[in-house]
mmCIF file with all atom_site columns, C-alpha atoms in Angstrom:
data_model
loop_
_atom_site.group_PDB
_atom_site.id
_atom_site.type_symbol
_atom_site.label_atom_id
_atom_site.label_alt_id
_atom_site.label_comp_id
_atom_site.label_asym_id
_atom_site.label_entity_id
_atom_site.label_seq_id
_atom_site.pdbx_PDB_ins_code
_atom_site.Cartn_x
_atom_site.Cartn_y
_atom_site.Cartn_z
_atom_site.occupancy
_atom_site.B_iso_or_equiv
_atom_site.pdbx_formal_charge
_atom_site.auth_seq_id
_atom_site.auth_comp_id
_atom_site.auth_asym_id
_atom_site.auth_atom_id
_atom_site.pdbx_PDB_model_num
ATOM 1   C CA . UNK A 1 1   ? -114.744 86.009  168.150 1.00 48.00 ? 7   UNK A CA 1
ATOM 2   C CA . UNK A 1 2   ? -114.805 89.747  167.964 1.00 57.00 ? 8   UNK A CA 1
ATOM 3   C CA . UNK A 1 3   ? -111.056 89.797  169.174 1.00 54.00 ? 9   UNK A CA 1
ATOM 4   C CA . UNK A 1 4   ? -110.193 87.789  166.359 1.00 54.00 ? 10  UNK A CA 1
ATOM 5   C CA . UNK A 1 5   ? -111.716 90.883  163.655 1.00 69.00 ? 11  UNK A CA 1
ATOM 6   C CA . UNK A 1 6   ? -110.327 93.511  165.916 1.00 79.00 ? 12  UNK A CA 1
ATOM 7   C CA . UNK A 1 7   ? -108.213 96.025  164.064 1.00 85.00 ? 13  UNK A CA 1
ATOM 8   C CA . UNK A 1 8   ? -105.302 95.747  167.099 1.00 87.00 ? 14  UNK A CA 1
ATOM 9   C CA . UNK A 1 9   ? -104.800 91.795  166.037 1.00 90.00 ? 15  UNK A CA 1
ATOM 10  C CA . UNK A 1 10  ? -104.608 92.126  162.265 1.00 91.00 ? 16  UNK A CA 1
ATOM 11  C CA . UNK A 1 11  ? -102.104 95.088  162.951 1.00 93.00 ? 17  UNK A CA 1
ATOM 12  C CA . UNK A 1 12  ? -100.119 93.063  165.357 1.00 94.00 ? 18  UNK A CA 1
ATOM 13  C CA . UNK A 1 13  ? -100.647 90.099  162.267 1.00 94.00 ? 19  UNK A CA 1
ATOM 14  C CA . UNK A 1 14  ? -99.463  92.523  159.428 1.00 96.00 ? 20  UNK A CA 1
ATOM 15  C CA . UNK A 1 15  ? -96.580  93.694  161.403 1.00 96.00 ? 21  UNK A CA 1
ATOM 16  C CA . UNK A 1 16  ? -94.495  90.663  162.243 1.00 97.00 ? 22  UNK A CA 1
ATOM 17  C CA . UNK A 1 17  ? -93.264  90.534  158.950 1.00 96.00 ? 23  UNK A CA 1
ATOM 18  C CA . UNK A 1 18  ? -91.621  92.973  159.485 1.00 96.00 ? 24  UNK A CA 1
ATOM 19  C CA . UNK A 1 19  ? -90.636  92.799  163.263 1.00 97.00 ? 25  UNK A CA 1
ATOM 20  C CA . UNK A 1 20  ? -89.120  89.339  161.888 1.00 96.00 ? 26  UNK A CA 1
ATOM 21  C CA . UNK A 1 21  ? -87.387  91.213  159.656 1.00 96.00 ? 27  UNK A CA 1
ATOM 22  C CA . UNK A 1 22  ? -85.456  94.146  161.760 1.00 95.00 ? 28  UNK A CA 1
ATOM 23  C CA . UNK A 1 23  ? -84.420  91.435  164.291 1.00 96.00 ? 29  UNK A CA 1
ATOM 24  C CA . UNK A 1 24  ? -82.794  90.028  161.455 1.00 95.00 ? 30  UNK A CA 1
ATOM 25  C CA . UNK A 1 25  ? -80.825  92.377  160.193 1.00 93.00 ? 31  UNK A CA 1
ATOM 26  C CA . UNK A 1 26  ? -80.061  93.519  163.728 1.00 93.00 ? 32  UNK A CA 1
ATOM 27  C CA . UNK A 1 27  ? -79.320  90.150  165.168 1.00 94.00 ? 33  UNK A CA 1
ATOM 28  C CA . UNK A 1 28  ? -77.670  88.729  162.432 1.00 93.00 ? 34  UNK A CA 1
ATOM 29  C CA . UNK A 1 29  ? -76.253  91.459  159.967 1.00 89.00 ? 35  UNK A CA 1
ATOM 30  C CA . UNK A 1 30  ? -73.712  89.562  158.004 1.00 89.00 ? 36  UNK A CA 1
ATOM 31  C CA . UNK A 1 31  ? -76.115  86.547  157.405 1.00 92.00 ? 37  UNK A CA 1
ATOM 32  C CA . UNK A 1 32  ? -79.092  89.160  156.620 1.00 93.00 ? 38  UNK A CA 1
ATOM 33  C CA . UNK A 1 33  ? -77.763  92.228  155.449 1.00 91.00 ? 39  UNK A CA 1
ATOM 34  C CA . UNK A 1 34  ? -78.521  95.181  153.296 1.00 91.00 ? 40  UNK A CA 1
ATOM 35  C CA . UNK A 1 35  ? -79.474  93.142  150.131 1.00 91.00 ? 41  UNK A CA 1
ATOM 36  C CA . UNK A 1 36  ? -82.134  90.575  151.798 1.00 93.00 ? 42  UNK A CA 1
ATOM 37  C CA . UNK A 1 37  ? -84.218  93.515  154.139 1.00 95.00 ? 43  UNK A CA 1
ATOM 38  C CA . UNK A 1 38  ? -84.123  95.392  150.752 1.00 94.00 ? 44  UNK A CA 1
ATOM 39  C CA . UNK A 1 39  ? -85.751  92.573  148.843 1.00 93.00 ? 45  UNK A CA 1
ATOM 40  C CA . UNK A 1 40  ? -88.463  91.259  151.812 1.00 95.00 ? 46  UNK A CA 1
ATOM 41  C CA . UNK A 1 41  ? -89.421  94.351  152.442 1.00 96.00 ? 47  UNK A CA 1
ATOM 42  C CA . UNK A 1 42  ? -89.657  95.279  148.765 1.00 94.00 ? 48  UNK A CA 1
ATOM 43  C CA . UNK A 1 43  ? -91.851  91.749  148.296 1.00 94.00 ? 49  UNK A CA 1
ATOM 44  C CA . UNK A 1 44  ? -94.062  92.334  151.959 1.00 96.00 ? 50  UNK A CA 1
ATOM 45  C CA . UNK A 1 45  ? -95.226  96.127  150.156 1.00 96.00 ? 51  UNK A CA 1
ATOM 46  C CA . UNK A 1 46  ? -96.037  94.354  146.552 1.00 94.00 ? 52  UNK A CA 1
ATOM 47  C CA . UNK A 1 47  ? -97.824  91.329  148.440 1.00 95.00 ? 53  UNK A CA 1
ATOM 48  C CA . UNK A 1 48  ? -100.083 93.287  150.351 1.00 96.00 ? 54  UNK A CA 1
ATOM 49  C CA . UNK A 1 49  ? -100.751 95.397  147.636 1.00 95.00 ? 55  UNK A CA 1
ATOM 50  C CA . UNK A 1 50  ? -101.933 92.769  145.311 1.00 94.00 ? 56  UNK A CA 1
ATOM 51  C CA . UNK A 1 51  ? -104.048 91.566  148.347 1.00 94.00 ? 57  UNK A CA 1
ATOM 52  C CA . UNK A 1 52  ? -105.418 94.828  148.548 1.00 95.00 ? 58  UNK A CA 1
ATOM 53  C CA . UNK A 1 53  ? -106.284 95.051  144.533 1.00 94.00 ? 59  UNK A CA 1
ATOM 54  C CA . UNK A 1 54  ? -108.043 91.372  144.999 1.00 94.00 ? 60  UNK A CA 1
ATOM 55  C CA . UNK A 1 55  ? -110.503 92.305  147.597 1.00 94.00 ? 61  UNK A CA 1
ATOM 56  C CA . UNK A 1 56  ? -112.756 94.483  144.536 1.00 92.00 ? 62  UNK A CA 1
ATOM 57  C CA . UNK A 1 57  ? -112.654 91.296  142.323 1.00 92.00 ? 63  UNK A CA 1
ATOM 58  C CA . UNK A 1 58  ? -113.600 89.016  145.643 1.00 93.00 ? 64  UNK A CA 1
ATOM 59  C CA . UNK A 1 59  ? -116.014 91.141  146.741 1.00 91.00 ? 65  UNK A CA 1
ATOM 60  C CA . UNK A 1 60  ? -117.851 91.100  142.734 1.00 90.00 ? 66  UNK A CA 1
ATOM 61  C CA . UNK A 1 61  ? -117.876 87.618  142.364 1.00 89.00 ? 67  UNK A CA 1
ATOM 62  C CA . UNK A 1 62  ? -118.219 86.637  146.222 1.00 89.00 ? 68  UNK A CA 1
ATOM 63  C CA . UNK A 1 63  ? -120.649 89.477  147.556 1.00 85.00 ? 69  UNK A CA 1
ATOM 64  C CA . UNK A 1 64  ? -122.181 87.330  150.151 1.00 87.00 ? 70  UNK A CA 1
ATOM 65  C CA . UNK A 1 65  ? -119.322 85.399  151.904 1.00 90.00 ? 71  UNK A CA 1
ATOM 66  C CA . UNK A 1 66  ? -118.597 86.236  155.309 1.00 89.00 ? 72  UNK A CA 1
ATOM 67  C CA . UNK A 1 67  ? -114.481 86.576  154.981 1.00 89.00 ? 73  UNK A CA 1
ATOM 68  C CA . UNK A 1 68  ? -115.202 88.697  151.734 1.00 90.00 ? 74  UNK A CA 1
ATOM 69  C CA . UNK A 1 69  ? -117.005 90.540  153.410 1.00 91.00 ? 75  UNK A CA 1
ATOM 70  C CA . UNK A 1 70  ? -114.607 90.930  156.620 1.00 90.00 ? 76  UNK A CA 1
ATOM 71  C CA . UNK A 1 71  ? -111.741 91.438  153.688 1.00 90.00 ? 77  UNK A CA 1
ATOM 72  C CA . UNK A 1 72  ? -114.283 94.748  152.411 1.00 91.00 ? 78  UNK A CA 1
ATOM 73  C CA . UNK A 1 73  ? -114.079 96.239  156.039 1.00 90.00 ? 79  UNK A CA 1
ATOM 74  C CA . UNK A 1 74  ? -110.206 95.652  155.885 1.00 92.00 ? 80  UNK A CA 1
ATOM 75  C CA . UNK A 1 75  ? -108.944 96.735  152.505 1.00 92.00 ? 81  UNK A CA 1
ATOM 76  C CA . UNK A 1 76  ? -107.706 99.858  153.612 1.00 94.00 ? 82  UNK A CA 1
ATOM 77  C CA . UNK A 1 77  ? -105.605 98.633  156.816 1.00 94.00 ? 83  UNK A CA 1
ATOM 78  C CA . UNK A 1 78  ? -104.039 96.152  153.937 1.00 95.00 ? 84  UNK A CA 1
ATOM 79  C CA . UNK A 1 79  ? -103.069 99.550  152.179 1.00 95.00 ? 85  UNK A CA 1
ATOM 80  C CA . UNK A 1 80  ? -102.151 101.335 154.397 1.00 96.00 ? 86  UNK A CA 1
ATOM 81  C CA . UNK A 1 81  ? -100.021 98.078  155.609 1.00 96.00 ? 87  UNK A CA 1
ATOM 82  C CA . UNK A 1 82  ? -98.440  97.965  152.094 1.00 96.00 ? 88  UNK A CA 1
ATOM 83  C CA . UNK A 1 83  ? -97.388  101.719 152.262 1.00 96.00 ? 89  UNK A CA 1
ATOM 84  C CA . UNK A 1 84  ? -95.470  100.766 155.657 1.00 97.00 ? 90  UNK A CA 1
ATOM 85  C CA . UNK A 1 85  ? -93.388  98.154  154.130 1.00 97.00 ? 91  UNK A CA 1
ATOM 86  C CA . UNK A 1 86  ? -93.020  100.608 151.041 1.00 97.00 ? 92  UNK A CA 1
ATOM 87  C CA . UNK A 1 87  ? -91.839  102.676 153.100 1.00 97.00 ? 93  UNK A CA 1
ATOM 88  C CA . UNK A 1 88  ? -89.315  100.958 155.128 1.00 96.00 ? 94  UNK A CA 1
ATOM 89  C CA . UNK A 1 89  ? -88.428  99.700  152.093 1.00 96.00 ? 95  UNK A CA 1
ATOM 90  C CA . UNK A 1 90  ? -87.566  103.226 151.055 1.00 96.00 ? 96  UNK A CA 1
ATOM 91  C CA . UNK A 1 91  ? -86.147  104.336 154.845 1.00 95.00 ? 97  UNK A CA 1
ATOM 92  C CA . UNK A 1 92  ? -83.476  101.565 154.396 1.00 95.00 ? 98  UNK A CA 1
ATOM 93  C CA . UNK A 1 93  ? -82.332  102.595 150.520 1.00 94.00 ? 99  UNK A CA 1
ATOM 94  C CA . UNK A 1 94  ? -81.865  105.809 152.078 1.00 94.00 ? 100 UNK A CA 1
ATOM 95  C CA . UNK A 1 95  ? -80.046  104.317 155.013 1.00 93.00 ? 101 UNK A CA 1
ATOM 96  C CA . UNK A 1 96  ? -78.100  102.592 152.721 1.00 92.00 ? 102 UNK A CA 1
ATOM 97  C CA . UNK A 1 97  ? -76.843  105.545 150.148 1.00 88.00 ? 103 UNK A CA 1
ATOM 98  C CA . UNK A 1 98  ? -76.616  107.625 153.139 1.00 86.00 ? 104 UNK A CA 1
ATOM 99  C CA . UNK A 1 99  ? -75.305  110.195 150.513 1.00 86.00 ? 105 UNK A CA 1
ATOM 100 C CA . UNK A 1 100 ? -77.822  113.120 149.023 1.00 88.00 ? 106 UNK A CA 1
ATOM 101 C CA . UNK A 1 101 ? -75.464  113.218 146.125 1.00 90.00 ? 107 UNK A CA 1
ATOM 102 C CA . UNK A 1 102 ? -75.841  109.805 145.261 1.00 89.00 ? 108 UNK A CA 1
ATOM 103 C CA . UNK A 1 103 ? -79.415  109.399 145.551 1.00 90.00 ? 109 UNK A CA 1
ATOM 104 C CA . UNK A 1 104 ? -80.381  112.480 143.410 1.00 92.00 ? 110 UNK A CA 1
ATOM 105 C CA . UNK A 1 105 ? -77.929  111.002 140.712 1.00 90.00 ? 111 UNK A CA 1
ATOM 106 C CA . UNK A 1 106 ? -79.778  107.422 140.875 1.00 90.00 ? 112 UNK A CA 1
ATOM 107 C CA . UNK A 1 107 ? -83.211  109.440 140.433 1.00 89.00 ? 113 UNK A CA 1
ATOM 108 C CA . UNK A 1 108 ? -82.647  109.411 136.755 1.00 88.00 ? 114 UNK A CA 1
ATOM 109 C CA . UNK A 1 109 ? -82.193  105.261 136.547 1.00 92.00 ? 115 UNK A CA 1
ATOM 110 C CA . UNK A 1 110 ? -85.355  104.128 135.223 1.00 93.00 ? 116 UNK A CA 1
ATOM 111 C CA . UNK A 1 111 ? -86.349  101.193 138.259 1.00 92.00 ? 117 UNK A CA 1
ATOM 112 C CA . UNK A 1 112 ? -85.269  104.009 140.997 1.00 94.00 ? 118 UNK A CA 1
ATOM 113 C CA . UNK A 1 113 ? -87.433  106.523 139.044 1.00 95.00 ? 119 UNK A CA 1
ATOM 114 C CA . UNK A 1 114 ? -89.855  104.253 138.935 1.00 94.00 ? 120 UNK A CA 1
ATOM 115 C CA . UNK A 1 115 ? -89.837  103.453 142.882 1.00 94.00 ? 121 UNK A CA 1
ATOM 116 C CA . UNK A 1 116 ? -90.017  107.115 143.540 1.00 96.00 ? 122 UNK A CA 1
ATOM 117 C CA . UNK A 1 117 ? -92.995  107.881 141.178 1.00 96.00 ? 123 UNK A CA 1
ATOM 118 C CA . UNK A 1 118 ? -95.138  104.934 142.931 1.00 96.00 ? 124 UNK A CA 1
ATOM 119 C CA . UNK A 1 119 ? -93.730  105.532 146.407 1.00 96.00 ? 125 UNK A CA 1
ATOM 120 C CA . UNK A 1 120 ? -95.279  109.994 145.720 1.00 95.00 ? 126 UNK A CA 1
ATOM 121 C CA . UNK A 1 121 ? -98.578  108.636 144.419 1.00 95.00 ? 127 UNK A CA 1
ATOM 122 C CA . UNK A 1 122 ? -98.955  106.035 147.750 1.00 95.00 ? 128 UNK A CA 1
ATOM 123 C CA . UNK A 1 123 ? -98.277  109.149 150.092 1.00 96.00 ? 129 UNK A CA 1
ATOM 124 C CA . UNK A 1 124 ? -101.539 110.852 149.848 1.00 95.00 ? 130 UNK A CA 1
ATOM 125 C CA . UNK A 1 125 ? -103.331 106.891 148.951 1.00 95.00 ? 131 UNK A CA 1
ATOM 126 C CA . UNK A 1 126 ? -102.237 106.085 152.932 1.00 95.00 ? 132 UNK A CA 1
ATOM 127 C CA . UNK A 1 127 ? -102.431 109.615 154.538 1.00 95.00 ? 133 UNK A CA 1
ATOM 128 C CA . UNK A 1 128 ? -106.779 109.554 153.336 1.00 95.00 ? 134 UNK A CA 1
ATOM 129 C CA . UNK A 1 129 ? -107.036 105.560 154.568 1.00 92.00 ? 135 UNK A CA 1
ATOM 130 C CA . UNK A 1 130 ? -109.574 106.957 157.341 1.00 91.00 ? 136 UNK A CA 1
ATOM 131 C CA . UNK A 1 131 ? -112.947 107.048 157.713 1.00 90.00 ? 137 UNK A CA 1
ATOM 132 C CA . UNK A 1 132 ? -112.372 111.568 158.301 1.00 93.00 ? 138 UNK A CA 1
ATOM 133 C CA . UNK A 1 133 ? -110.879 111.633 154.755 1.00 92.00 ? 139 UNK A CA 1
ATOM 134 C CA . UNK A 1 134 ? -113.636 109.314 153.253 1.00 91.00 ? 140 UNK A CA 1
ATOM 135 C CA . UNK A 1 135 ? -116.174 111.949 154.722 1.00 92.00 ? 141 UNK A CA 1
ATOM 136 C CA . UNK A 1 136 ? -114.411 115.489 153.801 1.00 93.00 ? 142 UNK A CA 1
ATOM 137 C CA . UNK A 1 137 ? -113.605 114.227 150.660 1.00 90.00 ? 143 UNK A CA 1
ATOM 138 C CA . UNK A 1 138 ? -116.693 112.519 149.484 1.00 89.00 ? 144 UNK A CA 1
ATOM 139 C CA . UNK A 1 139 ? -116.692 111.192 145.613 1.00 89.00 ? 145 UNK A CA 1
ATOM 140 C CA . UNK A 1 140 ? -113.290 112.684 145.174 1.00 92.00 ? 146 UNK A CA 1
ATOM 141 C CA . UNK A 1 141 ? -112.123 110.252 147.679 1.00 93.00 ? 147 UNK A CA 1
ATOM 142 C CA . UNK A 1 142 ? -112.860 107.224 145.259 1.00 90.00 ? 148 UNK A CA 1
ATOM 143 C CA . UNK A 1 143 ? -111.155 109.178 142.515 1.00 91.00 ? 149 UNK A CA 1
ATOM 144 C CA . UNK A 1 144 ? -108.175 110.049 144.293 1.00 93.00 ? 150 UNK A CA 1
ATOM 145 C CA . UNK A 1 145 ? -107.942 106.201 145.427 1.00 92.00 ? 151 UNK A CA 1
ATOM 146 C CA . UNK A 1 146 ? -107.948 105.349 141.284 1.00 91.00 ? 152 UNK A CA 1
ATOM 147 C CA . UNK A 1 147 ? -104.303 106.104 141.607 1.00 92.00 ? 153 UNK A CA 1
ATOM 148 C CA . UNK A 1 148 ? -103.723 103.002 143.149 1.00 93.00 ? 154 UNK A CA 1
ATOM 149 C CA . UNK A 1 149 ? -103.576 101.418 139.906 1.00 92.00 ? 155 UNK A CA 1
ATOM 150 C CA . UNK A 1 150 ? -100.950 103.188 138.228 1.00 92.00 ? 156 UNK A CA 1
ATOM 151 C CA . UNK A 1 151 ? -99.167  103.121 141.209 1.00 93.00 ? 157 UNK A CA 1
ATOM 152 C CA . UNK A 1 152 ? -99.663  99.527  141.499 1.00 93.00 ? 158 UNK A CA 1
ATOM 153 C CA . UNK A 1 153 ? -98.326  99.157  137.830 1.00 93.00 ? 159 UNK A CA 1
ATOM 154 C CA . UNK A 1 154 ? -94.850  101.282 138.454 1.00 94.00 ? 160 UNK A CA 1
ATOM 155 C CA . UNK A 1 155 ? -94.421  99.276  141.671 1.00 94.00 ? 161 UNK A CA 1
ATOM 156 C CA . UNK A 1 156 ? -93.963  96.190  139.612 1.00 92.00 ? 162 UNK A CA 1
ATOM 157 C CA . UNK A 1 157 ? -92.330  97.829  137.010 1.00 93.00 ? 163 UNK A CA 1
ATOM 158 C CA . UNK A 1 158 ? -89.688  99.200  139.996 1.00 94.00 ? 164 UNK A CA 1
ATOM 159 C CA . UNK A 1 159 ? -89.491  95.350  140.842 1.00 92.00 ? 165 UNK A CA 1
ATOM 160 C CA . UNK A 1 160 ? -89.121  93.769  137.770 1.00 91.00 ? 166 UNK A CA 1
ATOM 161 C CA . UNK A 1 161 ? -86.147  96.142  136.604 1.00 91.00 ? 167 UNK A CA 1
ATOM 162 C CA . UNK A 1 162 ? -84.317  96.111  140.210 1.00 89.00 ? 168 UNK A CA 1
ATOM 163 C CA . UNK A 1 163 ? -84.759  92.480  140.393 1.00 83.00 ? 169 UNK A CA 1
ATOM 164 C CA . UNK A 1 164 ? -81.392  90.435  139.965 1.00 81.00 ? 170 UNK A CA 1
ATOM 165 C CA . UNK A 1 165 ? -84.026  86.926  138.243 1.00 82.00 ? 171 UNK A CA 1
ATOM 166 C CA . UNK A 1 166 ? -86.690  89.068  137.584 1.00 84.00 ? 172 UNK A CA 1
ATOM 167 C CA . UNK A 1 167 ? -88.932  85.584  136.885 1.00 89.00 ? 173 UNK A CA 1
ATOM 168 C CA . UNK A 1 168 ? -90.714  86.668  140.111 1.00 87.00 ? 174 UNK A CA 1
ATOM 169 C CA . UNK A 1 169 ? -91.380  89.750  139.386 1.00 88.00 ? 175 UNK A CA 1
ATOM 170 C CA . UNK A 1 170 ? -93.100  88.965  136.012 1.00 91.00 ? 176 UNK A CA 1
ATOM 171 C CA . UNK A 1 171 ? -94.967  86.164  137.701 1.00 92.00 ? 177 UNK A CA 1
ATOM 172 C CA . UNK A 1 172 ? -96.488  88.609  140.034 1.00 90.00 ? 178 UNK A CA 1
ATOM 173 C CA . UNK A 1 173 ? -97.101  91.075  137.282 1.00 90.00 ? 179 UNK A CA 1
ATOM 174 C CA . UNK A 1 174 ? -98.716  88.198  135.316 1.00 93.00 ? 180 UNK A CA 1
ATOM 175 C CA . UNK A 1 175 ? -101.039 87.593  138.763 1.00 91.00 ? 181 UNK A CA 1
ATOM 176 C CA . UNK A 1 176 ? -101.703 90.961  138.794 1.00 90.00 ? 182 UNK A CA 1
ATOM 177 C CA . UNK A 1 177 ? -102.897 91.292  135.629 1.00 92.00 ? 183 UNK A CA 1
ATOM 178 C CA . UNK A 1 178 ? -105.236 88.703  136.332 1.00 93.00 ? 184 UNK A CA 1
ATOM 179 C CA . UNK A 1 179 ? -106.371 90.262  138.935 1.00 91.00 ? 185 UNK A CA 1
ATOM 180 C CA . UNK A 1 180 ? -107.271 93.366  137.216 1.00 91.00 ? 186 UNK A CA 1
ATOM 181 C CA . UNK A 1 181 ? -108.489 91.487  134.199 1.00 93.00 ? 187 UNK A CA 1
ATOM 182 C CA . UNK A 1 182 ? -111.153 89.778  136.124 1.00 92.00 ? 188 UNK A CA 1
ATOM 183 C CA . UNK A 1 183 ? -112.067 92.839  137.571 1.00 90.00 ? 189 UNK A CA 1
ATOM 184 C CA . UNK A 1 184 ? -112.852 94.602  134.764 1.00 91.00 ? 190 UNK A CA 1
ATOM 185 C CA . UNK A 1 185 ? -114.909 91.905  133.595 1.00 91.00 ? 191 UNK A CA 1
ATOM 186 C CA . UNK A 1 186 ? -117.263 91.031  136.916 1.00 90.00 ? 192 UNK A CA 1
ATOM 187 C CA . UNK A 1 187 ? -117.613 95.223  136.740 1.00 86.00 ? 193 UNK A CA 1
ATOM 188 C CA . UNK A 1 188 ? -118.842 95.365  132.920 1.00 88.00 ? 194 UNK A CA 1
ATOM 189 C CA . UNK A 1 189 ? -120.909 92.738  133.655 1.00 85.00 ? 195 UNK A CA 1
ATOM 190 C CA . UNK A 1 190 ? -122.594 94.246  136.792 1.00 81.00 ? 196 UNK A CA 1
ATOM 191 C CA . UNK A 1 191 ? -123.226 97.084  134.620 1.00 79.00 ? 197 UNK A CA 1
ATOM 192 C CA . UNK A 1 192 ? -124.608 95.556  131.184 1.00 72.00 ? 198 UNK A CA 1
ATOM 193 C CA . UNK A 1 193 ? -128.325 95.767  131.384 1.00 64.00 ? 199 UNK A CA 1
ATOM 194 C CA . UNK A 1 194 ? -130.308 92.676  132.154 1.00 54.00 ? 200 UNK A CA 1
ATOM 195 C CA . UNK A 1 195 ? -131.926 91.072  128.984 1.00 55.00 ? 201 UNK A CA 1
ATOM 196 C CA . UNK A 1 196 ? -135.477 90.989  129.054 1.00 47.00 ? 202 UNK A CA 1
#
């Protein structure tokens, strides 16, 4: 049983996405090329950041439930998982362009820009994911980890506007939203004083 919450499994779980993936495009590069690793990789990052953003809501209406509870210990290896495939995602647009010239001049396109701007506020979201960062940083390290949610919002933003149907995209945005909705409610009503 404990093997099955060890840290080494859900890694090994979290990353055969994306193993699956680069044999793929390395076995099979004219069937999966440029355009699909682009997209999964795109989707893996957005998935697993929505599962991160769920775990608060879960954990507010569900305190008491074991795989809540196992999904509280693990909501930063999810992060830090959806950085990775943000990040590949990222390594392989570069790949791609190849060219300095032409990726400064797609800065200024508003779904690139928008990639970028989430991609800079992830970097310093994944590098404090560790228990020595929770500790030197203290209350500033739940402030810092706010950013999440604008980050979360330009992410979908970034997919929405890249996407060629972007009916996915705004059905995830529409989850997310619901996400966040919920919430913001379960936390205002922790808060609001009991009536007597």
């Amino acid at each position: 049983m404990a093997v099955l919450r060890s840290r080494p499994l859900l890694w090994l779980v979290l990353a055969l996405p994306g193993a699956w993936m680069l044999w793929r495009w390395w076995a099979t590069p004219d069937l999966y090329g440029y355009g699909h690793i682009i997209g999964d990789s795109g989707e893996w990052a957005a998935w697993l950041l929505m599962a991160t953003l769920a775990v608060t809501p879960l954990r507010l209406a569900f305190r008491r439930n074991a795989f809540v509870q196992y999904l509280m210990r693990k909501r930063r290896d999810l992060g830090v998982a959806s950085f990775a495939y943000a990040a590949g995602h990222t390594i392989v647009y570069l790949w791609r362009k190849a060219d300095p010239a032409i990726i400064w001049d797609e800065v200024s396109t508003p779904y690139i820009l928008a990639g970028w701007v989430a991609f800079a506020l992830f970097v310093p979201l994944a590098i404090t994911s560790n228990d020595v960062s929770m500790r030197a940083l203290k209350r500033r390290w739940k402030s810092l980890h706010r950013l999440v949610y604008p980050a979360a919002v330009l992410v979908f933003v970034h997919w929405a506007l890249s996407a060629f149907d972007p009916t996915t995209a705004y059905i995830h945005i529409g989850i997310l939203a619901a996400i966040e909705i919920v919430r913001v409610v379960l936390q205002w009503r922790q808060r609001r004083p009991a009536r007597t």
